[in-house]
mmCIF file of C-alpha atoms in Angstrom:
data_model
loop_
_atom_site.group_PDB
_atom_site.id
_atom_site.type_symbol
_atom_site.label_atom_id
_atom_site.label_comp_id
_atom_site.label_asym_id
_atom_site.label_seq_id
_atom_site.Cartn_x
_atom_site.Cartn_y
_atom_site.Cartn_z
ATOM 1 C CA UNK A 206 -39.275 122.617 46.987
ATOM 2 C CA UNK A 207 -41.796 124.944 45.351
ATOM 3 C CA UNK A 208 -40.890 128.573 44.324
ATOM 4 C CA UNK A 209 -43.011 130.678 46.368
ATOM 5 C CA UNK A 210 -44.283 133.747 44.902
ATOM 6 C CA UNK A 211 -42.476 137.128 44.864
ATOM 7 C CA UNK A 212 -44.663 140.055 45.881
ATOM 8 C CA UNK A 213 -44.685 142.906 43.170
ATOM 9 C CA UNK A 214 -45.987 146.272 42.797
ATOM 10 C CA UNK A 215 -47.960 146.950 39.398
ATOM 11 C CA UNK A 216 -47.044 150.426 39.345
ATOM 12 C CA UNK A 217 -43.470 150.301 40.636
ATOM 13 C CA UNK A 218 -42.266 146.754 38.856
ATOM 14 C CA UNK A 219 -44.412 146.347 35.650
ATOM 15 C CA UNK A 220 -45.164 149.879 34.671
ATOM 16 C CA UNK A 221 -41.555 151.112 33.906
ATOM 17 C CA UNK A 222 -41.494 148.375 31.217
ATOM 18 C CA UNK A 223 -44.212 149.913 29.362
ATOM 19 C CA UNK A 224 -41.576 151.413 26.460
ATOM 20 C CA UNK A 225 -39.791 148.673 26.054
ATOM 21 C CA UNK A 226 -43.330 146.433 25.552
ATOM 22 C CA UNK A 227 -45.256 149.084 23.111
ATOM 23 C CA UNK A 228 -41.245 148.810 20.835
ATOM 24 C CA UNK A 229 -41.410 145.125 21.253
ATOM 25 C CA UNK A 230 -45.274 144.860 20.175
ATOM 26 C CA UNK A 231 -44.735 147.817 17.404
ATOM 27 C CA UNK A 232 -42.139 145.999 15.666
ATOM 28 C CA UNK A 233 -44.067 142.945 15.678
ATOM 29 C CA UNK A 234 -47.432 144.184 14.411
ATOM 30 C CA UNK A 235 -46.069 146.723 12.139
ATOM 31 C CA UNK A 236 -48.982 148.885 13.482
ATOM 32 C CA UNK A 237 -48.853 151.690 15.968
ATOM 33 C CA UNK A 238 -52.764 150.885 16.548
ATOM 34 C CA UNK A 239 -52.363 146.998 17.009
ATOM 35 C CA UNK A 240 -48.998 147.543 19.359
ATOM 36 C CA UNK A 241 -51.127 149.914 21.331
ATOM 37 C CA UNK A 242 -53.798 147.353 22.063
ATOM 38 C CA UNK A 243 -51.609 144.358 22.260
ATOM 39 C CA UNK A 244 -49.962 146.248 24.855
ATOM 40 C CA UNK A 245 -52.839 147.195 26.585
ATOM 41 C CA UNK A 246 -54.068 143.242 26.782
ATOM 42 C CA UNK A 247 -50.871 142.003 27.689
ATOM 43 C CA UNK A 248 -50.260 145.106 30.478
ATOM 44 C CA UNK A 249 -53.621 143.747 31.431
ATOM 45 C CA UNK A 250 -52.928 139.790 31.774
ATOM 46 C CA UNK A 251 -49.581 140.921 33.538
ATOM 47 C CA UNK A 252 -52.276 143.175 36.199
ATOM 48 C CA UNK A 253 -54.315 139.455 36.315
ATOM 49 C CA UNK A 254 -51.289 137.049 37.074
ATOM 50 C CA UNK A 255 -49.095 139.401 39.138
ATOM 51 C CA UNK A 256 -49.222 136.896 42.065
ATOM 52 C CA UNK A 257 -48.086 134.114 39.758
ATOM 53 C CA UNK A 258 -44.816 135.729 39.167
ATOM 54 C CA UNK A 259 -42.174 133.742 40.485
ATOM 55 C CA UNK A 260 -39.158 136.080 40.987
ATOM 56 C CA UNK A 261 -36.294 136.554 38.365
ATOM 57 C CA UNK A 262 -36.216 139.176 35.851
ATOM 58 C CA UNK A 263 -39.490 141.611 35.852
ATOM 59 C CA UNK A 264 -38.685 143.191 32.598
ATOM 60 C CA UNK A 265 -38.426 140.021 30.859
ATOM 61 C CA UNK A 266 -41.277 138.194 32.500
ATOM 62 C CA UNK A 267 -43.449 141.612 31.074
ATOM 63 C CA UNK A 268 -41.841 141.169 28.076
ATOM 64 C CA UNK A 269 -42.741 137.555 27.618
ATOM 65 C CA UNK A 270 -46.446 138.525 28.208
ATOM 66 C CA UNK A 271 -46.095 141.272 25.301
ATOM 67 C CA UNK A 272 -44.530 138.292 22.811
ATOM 68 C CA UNK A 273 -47.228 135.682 23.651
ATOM 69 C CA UNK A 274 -50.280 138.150 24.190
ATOM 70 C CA UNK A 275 -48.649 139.582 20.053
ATOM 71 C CA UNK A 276 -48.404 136.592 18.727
ATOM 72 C CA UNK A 277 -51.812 135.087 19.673
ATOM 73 C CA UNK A 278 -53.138 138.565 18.509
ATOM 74 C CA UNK A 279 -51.138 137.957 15.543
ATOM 75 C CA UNK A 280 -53.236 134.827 14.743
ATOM 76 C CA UNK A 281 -56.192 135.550 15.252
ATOM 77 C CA UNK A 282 -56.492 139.478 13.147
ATOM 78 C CA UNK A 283 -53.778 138.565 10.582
ATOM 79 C CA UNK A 284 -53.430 135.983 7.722
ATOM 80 C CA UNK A 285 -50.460 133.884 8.351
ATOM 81 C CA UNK A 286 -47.932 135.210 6.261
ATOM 82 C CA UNK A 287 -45.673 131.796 4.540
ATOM 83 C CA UNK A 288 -42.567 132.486 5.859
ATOM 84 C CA UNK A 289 -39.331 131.178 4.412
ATOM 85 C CA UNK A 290 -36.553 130.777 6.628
ATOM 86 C CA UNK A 291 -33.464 132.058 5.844
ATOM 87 C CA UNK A 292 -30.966 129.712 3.657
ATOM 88 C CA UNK A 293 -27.373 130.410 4.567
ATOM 89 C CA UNK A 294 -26.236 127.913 2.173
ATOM 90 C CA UNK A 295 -27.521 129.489 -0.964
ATOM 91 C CA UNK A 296 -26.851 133.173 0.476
ATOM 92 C CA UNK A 297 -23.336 133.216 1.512
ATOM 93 C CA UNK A 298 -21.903 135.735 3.304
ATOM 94 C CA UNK A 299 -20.891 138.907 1.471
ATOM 95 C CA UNK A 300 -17.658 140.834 2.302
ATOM 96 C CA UNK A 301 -19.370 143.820 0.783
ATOM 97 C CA UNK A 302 -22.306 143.799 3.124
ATOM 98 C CA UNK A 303 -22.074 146.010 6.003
ATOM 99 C CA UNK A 304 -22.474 144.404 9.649
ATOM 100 C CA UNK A 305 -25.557 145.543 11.456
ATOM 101 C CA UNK A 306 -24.036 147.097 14.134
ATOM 102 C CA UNK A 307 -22.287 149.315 11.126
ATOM 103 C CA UNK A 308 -25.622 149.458 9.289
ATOM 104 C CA UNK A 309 -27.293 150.942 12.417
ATOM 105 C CA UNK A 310 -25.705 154.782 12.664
ATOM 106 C CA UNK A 311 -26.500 156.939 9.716
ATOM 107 C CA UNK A 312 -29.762 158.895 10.234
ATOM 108 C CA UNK A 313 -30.285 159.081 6.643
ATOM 109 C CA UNK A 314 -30.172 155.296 6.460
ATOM 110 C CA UNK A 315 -33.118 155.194 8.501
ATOM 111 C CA UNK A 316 -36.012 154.052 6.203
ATOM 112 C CA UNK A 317 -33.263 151.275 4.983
ATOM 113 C CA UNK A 318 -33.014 149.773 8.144
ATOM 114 C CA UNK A 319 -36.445 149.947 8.647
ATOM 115 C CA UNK A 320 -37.307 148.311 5.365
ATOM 116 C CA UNK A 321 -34.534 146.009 5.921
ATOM 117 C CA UNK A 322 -36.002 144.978 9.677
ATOM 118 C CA UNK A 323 -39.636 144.583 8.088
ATOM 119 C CA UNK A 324 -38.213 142.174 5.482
ATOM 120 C CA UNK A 325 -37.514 139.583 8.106
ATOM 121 C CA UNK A 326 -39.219 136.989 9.347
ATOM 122 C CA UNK A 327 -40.882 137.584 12.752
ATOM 123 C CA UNK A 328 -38.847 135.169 14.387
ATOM 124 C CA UNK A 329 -35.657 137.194 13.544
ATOM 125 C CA UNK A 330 -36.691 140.697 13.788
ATOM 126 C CA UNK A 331 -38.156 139.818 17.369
ATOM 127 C CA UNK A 332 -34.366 138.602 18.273
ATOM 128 C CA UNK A 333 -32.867 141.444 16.975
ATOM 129 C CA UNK A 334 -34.854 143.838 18.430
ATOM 130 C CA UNK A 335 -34.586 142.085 21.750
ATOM 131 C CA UNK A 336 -30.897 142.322 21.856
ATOM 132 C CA UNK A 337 -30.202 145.365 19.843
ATOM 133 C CA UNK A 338 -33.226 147.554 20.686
ATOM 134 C CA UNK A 339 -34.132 146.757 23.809
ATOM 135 C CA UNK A 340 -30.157 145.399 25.102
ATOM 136 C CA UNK A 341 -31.593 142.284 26.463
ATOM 137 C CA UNK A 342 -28.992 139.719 26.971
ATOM 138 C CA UNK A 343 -28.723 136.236 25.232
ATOM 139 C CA UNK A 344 -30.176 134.900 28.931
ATOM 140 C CA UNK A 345 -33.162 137.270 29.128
ATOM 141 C CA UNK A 346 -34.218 136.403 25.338
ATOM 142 C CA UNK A 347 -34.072 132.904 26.406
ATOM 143 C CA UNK A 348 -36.679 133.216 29.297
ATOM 144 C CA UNK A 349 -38.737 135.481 26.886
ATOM 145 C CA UNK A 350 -38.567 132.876 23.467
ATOM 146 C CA UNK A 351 -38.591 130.229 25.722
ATOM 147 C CA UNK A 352 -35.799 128.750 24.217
ATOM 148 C CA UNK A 353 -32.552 127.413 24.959
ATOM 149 C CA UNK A 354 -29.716 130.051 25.035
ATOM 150 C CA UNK A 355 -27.687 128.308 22.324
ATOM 151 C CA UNK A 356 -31.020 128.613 19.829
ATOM 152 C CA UNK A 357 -31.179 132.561 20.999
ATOM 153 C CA UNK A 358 -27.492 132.926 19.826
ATOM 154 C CA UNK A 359 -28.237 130.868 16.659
ATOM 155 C CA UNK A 360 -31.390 132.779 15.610
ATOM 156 C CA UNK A 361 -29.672 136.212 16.535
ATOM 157 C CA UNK A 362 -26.652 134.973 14.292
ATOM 158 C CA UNK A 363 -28.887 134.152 11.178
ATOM 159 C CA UNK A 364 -31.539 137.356 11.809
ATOM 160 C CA UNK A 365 -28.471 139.578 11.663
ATOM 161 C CA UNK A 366 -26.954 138.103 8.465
ATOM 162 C CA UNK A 367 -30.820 138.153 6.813
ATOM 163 C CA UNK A 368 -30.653 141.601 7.977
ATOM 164 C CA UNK A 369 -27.619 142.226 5.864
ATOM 165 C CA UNK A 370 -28.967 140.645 2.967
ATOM 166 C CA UNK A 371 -32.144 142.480 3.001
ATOM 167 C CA UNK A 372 -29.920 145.714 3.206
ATOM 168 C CA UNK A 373 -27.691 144.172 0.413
ATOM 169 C CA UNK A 374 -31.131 143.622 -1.397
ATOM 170 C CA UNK A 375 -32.456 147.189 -1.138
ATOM 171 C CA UNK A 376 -29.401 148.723 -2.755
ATOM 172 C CA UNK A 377 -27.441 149.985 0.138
ATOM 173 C CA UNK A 378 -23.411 149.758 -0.530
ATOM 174 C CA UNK A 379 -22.343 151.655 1.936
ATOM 175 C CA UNK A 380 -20.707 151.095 5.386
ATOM 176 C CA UNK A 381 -22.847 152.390 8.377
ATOM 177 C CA UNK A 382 -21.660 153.278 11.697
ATOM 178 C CA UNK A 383 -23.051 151.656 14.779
ATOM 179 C CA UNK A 384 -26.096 153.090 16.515
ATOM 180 C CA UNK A 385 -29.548 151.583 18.025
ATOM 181 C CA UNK A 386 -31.340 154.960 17.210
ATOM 182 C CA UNK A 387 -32.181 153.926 13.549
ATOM 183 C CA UNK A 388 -34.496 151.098 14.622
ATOM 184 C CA UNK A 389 -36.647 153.781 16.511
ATOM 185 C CA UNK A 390 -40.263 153.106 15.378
ATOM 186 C CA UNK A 391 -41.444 156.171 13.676
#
């Protein structure tokens, strides 16, 4: 039996998600500009296919749009960067390293983190900001990456030990405090 189509209001049901879309598409770009008009294409393809939404989560079905409408952006205005995945056999775990959640709190830290985040490969800074930035759960990420929920948990696990690497990397010996507030695009 077909999922019929769930009515929604632009205003009421897409709009709110608006913040949570420009972060997404800032942190991906690295450009206030491009974020701005990825958003604005994507806020405009979700305005096209409202009636093809199918019910489930609004926020994450908006969010999807942002990813897709970023990365095809992405492609077409941008070199492709080579990107080299992350080898957890040949950078072990450090005891030393602070966790991200402790890497997170100090306000001072805050260019750190941001360098740090910017050193990673899209693929892992887009899971970490899902879940840490925007407190998406491993089941929302999923519908967004369009990926199985085991591969969101996997990619999470390696972004946020890259992440402490590239913190490890830039100097930083210190133990942070939790917070989200760091990752705040500037």
């Amino acid at each position: 039996m077909p999922q019929s189509s769930v009515r929604l209001d632009f205003v009421e049901d897409v709009i709110p998600h608006l913040d949570a879309a420009y972060n997404l598409a800032r942190w991906l770009t690295r450009n206030d500009q491009d974020a701005q008009d990825v958003v604005q294409e994507a806020f405009l393809r979700a305005l096209r296919f409202l009636g093809t939404f199918r019910g489930g989560n609004v926020r994450a079905w908006v969010l999807r749009i942002v990813r897709n409408t970023c990365y095809t952006w992405l492609h077409q205005n941008r070199p492709p960067h080579p990107i080299m995945e992350f080898d957890e056999e040949f950078f072990g775990s450090d005891p030393r390293t602070p966790t991200p959640e402790e890497a997170l709190s100090r306000k001072d830290d805050c260019t750190l983190v941001r360098r740090a985040l910017q050193e990673l490969p899209p693929s892992h800074r887009e899971v970490l900001i899902l879940r840490e930035l925007e407190d998406m759960s491993y089941r929302e990420i999923s519908e967004i990456m369009d990926m199985p929920t085991g591969t969101v948990m996997s990619r999470l696990s390696r972004a946020r030990e890259g992440f402490r690497q590239s913190l490890a990397n830039l100097g930083h010996r210190g133990t942070l405090p939790n917070s989200r507030g760091a990752l705040a695009p500037s």
